[in-house]
Short mmCIF file of C-alpha atoms (C1' of nucleotides) in Angstrom, two decimals:
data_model
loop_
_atom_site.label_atom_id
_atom_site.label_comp_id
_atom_site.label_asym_id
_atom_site.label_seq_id
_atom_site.Cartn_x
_atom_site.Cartn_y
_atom_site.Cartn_z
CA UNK A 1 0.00 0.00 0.00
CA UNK A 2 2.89 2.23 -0.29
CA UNK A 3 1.75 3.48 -3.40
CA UNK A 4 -0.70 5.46 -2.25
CA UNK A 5 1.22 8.32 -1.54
CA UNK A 6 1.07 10.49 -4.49
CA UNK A 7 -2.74 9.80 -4.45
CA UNK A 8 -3.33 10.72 -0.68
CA UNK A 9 -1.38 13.60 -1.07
CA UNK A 10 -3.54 14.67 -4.32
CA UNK A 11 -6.62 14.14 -2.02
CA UNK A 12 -5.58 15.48 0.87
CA UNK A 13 -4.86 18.86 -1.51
CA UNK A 14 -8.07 19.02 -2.99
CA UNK A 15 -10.10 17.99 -0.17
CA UNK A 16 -8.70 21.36 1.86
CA UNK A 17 -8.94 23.57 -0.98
CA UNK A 18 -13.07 22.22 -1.92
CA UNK A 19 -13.78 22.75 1.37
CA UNK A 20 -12.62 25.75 2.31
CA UNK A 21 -12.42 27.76 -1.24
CA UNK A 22 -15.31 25.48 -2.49
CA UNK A 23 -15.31 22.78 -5.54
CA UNK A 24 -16.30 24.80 -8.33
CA UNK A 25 -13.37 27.50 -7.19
CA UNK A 26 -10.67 25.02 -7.23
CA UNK A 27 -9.29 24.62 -10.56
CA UNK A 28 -7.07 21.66 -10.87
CA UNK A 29 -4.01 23.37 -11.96
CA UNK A 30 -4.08 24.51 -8.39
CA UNK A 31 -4.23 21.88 -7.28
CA UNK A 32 -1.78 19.83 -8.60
CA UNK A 33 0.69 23.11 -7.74
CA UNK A 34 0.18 23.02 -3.96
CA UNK A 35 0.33 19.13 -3.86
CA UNK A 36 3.39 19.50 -6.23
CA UNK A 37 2.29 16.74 -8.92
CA UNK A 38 2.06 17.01 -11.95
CA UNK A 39 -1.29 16.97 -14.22
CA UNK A 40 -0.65 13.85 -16.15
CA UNK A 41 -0.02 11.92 -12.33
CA UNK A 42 -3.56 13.23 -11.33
CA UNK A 43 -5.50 11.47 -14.18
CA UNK A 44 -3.64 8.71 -13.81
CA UNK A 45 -5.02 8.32 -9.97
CA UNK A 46 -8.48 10.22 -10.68
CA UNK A 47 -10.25 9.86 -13.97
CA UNK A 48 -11.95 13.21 -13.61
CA UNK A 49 -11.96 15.90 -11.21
CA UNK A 50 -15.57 14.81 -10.54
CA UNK A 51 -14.63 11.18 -9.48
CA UNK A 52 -11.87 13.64 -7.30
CA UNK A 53 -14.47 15.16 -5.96
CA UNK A 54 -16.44 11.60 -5.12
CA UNK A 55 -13.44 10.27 -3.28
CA UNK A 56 -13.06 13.35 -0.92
CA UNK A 57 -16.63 13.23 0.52
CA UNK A 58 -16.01 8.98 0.78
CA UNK A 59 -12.69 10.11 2.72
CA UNK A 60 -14.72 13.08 5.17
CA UNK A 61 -17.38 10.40 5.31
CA UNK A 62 -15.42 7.96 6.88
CA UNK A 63 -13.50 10.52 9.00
CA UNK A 64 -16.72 11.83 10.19
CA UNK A 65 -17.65 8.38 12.02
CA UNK A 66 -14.14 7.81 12.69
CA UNK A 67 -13.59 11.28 14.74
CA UNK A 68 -16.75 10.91 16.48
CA UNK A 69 -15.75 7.54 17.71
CA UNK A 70 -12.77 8.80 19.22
CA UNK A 71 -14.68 11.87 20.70
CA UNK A 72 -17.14 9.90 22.42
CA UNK A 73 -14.62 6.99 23.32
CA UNK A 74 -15.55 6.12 27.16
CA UNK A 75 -18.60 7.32 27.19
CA UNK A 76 -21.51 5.07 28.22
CA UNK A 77 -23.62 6.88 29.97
CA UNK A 78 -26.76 7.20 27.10
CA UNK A 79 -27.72 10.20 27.42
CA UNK A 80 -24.04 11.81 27.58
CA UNK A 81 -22.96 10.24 24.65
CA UNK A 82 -26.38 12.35 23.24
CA UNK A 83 -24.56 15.67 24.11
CA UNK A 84 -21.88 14.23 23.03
CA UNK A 85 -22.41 14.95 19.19
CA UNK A 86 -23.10 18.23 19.80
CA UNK A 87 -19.98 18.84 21.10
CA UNK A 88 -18.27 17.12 18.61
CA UNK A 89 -20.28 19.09 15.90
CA UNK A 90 -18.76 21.97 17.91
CA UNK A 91 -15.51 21.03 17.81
CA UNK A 92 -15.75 19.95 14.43
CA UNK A 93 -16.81 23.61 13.47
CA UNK A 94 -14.45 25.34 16.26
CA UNK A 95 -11.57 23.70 14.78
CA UNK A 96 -12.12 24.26 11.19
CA UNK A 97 -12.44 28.11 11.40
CA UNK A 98 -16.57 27.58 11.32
CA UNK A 99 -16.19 26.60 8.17
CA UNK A 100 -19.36 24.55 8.20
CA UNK A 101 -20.32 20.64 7.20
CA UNK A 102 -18.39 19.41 4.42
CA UNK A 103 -21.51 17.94 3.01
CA UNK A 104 -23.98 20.69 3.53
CA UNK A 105 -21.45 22.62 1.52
CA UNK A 106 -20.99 20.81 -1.34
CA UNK A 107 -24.72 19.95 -1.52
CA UNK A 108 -25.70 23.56 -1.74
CA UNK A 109 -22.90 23.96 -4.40
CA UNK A 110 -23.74 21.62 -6.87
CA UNK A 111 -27.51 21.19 -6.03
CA UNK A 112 -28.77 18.44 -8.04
CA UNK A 113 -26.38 18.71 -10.99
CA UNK A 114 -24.00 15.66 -9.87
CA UNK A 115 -26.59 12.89 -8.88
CA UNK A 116 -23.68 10.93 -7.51
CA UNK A 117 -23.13 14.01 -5.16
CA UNK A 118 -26.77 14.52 -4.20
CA UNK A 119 -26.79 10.83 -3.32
CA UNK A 120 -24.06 10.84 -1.35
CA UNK A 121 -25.16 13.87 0.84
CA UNK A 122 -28.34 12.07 0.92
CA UNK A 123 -27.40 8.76 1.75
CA UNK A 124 -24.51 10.16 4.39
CA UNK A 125 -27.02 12.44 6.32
CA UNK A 126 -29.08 9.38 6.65
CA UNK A 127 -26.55 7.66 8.50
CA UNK A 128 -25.95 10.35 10.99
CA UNK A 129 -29.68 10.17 11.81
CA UNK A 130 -29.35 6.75 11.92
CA UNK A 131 -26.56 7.25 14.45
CA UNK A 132 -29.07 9.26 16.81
CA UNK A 133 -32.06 6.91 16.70
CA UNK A 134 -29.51 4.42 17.87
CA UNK A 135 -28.44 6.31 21.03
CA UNK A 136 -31.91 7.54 21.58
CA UNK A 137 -32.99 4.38 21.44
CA UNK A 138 -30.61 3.29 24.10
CA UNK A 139 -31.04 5.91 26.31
CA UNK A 140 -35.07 5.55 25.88
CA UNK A 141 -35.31 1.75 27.35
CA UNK A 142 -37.88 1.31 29.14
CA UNK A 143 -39.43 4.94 29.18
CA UNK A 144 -42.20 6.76 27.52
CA UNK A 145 -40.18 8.74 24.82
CA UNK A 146 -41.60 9.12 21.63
CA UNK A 147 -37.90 7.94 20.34
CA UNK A 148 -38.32 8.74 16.32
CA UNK A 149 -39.51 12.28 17.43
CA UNK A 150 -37.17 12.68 19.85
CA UNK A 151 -34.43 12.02 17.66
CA UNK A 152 -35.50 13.88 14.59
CA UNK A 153 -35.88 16.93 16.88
CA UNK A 154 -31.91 16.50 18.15
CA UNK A 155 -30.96 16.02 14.27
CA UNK A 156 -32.69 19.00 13.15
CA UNK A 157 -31.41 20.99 16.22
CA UNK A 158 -28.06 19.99 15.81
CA UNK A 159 -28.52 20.93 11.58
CA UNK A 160 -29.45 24.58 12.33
CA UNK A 161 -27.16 25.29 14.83
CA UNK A 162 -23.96 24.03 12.10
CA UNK A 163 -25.68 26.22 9.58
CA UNK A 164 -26.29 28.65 11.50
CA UNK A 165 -22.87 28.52 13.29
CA UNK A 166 -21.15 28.99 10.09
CA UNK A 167 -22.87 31.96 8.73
CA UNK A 168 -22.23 33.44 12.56
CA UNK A 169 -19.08 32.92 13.25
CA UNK A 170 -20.32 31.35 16.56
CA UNK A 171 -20.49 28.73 18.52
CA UNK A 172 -23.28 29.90 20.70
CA UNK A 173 -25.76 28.03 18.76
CA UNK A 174 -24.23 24.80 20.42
CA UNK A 175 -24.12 26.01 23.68
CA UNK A 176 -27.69 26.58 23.16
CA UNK A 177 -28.83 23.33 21.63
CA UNK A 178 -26.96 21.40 24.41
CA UNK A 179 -29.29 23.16 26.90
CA UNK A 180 -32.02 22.46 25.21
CA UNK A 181 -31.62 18.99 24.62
CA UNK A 182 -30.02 18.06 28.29
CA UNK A 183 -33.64 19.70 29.27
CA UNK A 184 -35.57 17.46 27.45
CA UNK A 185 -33.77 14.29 28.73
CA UNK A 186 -35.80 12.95 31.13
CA UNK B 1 -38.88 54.52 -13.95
CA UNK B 2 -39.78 52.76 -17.02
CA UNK B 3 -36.12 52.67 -18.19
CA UNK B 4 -35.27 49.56 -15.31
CA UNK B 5 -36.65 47.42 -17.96
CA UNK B 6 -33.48 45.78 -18.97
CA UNK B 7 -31.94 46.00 -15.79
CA UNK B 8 -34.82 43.70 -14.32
CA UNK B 9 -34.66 41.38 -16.63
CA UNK B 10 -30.38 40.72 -16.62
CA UNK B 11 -31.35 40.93 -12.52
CA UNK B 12 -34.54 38.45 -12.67
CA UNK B 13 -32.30 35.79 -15.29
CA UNK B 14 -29.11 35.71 -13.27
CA UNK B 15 -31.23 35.55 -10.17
CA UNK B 16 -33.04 32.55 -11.41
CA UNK B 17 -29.93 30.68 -13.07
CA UNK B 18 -27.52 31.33 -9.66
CA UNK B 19 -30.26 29.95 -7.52
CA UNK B 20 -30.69 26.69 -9.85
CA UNK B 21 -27.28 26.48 -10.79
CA UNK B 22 -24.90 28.04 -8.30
CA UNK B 23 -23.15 31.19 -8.88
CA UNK B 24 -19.76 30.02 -9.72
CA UNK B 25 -21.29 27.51 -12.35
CA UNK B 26 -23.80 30.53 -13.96
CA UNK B 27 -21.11 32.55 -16.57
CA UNK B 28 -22.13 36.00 -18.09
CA UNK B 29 -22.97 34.71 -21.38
CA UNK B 30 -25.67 32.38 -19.77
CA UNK B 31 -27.53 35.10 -18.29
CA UNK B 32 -27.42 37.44 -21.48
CA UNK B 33 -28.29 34.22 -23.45
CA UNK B 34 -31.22 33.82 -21.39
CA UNK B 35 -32.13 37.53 -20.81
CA UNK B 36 -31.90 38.07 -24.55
CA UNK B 37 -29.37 41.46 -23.96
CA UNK B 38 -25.92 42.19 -24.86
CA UNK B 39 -23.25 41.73 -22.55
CA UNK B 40 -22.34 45.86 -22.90
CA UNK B 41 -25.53 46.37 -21.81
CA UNK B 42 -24.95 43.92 -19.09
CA UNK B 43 -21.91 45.58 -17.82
CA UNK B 44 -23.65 49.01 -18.38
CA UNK B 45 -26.24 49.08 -15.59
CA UNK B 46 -24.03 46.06 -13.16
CA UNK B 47 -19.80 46.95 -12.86
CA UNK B 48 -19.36 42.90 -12.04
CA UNK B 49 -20.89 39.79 -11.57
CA UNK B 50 -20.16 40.05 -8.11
CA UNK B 51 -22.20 43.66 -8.34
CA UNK B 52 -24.71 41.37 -9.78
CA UNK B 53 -24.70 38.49 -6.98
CA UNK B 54 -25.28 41.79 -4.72
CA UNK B 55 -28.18 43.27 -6.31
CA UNK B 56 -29.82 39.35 -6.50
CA UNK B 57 -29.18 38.88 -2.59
CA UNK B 58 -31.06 42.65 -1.65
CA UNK B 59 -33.83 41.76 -4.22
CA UNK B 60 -34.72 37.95 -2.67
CA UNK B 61 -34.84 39.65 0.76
CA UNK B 62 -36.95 42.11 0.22
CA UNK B 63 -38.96 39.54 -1.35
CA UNK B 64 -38.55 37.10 1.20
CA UNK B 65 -39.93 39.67 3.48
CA UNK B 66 -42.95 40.69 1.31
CA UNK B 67 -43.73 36.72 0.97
CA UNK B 68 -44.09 35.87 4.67
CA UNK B 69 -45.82 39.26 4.84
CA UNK B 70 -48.87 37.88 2.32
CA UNK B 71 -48.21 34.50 3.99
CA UNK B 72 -49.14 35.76 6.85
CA UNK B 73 -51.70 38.10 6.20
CA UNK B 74 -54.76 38.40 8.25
CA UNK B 75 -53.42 36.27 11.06
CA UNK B 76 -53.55 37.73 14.40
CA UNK B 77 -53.11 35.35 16.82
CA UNK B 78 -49.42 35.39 17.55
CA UNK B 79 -49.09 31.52 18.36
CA UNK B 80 -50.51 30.90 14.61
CA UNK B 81 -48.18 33.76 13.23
CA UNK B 82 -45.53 31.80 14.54
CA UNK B 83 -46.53 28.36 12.89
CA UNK B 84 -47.49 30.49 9.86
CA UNK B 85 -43.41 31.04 9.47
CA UNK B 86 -42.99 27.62 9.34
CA UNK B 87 -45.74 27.11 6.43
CA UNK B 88 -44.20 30.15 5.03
CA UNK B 89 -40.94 27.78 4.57
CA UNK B 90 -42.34 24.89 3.49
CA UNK B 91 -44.46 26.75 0.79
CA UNK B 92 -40.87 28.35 -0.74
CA UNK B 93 -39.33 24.94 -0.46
CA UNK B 94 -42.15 23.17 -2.50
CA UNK B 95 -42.57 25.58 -4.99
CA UNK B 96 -38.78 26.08 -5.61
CA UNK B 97 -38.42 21.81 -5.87
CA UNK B 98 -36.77 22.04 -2.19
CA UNK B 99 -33.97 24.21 -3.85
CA UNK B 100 -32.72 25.54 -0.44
CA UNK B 101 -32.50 28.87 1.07
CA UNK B 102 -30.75 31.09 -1.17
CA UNK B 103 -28.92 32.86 1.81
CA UNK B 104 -27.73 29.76 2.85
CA UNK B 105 -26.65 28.80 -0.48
CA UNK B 106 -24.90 31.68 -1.52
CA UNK B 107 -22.78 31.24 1.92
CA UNK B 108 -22.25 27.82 1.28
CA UNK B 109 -20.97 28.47 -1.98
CA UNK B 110 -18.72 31.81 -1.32
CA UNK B 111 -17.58 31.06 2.18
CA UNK B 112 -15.87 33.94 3.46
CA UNK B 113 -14.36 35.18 -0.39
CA UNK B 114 -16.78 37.89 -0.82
CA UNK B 115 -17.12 39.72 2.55
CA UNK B 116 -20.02 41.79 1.65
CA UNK B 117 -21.98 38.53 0.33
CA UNK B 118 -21.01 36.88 4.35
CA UNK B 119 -21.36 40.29 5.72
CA UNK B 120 -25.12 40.38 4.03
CA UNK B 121 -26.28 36.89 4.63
CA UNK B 122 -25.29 37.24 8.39
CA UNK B 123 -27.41 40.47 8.43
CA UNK B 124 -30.07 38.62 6.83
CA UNK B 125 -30.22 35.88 9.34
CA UNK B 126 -30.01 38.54 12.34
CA UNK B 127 -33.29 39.77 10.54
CA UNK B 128 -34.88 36.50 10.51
CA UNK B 129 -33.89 35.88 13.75
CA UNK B 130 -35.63 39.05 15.20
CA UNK B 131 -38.70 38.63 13.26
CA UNK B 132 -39.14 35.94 15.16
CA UNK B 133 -38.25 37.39 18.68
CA UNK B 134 -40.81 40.14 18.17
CA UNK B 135 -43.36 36.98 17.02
CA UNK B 136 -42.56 35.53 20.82
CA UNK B 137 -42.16 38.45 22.85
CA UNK B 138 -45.79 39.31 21.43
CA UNK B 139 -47.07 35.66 22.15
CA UNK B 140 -45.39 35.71 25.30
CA UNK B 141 -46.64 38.35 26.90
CA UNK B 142 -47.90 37.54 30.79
CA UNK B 143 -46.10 34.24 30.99
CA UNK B 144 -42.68 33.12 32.02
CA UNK B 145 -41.40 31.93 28.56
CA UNK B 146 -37.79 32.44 28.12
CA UNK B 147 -38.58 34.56 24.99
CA UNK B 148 -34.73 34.36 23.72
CA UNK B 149 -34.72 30.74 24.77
CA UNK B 150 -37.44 29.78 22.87
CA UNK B 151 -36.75 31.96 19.69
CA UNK B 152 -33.12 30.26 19.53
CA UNK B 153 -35.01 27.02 19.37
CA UNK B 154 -37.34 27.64 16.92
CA UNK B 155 -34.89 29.86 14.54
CA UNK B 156 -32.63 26.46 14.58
CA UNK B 157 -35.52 24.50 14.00
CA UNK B 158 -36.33 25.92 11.15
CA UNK B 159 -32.71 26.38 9.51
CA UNK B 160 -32.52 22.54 10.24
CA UNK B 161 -35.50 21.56 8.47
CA UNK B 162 -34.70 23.42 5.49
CA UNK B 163 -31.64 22.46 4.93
CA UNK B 164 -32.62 18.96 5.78
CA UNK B 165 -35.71 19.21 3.33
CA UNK B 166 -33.26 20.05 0.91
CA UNK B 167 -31.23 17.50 0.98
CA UNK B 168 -33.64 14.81 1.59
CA UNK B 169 -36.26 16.52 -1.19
CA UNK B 170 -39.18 16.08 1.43
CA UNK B 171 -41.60 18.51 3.23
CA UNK B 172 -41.01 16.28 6.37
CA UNK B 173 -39.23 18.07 8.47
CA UNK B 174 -41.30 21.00 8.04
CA UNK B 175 -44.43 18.81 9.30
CA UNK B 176 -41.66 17.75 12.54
CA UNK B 177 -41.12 21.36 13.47
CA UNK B 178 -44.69 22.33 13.45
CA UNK B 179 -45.70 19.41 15.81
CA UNK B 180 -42.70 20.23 17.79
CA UNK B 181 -43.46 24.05 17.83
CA UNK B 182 -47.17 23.15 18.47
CA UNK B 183 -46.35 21.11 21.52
CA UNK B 184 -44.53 23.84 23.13
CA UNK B 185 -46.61 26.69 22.87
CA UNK B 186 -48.13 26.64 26.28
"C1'" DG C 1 -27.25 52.72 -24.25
"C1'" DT C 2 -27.19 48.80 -26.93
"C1'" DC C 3 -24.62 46.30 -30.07
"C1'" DT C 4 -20.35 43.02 -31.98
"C1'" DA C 5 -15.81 41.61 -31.60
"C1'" DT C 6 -12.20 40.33 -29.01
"C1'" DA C 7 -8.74 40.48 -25.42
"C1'" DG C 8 -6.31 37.80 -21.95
"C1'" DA C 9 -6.49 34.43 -18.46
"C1'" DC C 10 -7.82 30.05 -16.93
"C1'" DG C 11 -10.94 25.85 -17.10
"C1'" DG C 12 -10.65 20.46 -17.65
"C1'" DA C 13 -8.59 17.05 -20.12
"C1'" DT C 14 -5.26 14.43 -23.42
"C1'" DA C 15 -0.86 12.91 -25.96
"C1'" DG C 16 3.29 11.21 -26.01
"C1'" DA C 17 8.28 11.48 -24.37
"C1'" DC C 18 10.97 9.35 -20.92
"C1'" DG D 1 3.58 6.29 -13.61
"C1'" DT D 2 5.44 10.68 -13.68
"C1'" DC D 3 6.66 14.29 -16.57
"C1'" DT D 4 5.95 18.59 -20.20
"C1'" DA D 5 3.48 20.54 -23.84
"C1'" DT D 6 -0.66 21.64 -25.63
"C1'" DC D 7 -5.65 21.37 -27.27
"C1'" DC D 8 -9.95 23.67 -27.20
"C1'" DG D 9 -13.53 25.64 -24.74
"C1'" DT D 10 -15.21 29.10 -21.52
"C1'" DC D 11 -14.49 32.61 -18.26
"C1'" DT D 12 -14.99 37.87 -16.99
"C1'" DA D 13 -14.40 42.13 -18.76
"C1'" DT D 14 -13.28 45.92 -22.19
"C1'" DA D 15 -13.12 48.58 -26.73
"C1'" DG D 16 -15.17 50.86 -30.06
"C1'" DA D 17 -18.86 51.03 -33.90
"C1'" DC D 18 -23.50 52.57 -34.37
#
DNA sequence: GTCTATAGACGGATAGAC
DNA sequence: GTCTATCCGTCTATAGAC
């Protein structure tokens, strides 16, 4: 697998400049210059800058679940590991300047002109909700909660307060979501 | 002011073709194609497309404004006015093919490169965002809601679900929010 | 003020040497 | 499999005729 390098370093290159100058913005003379590789090695690893573009949000997909892991590692008290996403959607934004969800991004970019793209976003959102049910449903055991409610209300919550984060410049939206969820936990 | 006849139309065109398309992926000789005008009549009434993406982002929030104004029309009890917000977003996301918010589109798609365009939609969103404090405070009045408490929530709510009914394509979430709303309205 | 023509830079992608 | 050279299209914006 040593081969890889010249590829993750390609990716690595474009992922940073898509998300922060956005995909359309990036030309790929760029960024084979601040990777330091020349065109002919990119097509060679990527067939198009579209397929580049499909193998970043598989790569932020997968380091999405992977950094949440971590951040939550120890944690087994239910309804902590709840607030726990929230902070990790803070952190997440905190760290990166607020420079929102990769995927929210990149949806609102290319709408629905890349179906692979709007699938993707689609199909990835899914599996954070997914994610929630899961811990509301462990928390839940045993109680009255309205679970599917419950957790569509913490996924929408935590939605807004990323967008809205982003456009603020803020992280205030977390530290209000987190109150308002830890008041609804029974 | 019968002579803003071509300058509505160039304004009206782009506006439509950066909302469907994105602005990076709309180019001048789209929107002169479309708006049936020369491009030096283009650059005579706008100095850039960026003057352009300005004059689209003041004319969709004046008529987002006017919109939830006839939305809302006629209602006077303030819990309904604030639901009516809620149908007030789910009517532009159906009728627009759950296109998204342009605000939060543009921002998505500009990040911080344009200042005035983040400078504007963060204005914007401190607009929506009072609109609905003055909804609560009047709702409120005589009971011990935590009026900034409770607008928070519901602004987030609301961001969430559209951006969520965007990517999912599905009035949903809207129908979530306004059980959610409904239940906490004392 | 609206038109055509075009500048000048950059877009994605390919060919073929090594 | 990495390199350089280059194709052709499109981009925003300007110049100058009418």
């Amino acid at each position: 697998m040593k081969k890889e390098k010249a590829r993750e370093r390609i990716l690595k290159t474009a992922a940073e400049l898509f998300y922060r100058q956005g995909f359309n913005s990036t030309g790929i003379n760029q960024i084979i210059a601040e990777a330091d590789i020349a065109i002919g090695s990119l097509y060679n690893h990527f067939s198009s800058k579209n397929d580049l573009l499909q193998a970043y949000l598989i790569m932020e997909e997968n380091e999405w679940f992977r950094g949440f892991e971590e951040h939550s590692a120890g944690i087994s008290d239910p309804g902590k590991k709840i607030i726990s996403l929230i902070t990790y959607r803070k952190k997440l934004q905190k760290t990166s300047g607020f420079a929102g969800c990769h995927f929210i991004k990149i949806a609102s970019e290319t709408g629905e002109s890349i179906p692979a793209v709007s699938d993707f976003v689609k199909s990835h959102k899914e599996k954070q909700k997914k994610l929630i049910r899961e811990m509301v449903q462990q928390y839940a055991q045993n109680t009255a909660l309205d679970t599917d409610q419950f957790s569509e209300h913490i996924f929408l919550l935590i939605e807004g307060a990323v967008v809205s984060s982003t456009i603020s410049k803020k992280a205030s939206p977390f530290d209000h979501i987190q109150k308002i969820t830890e008041a609804m936990l029974p």
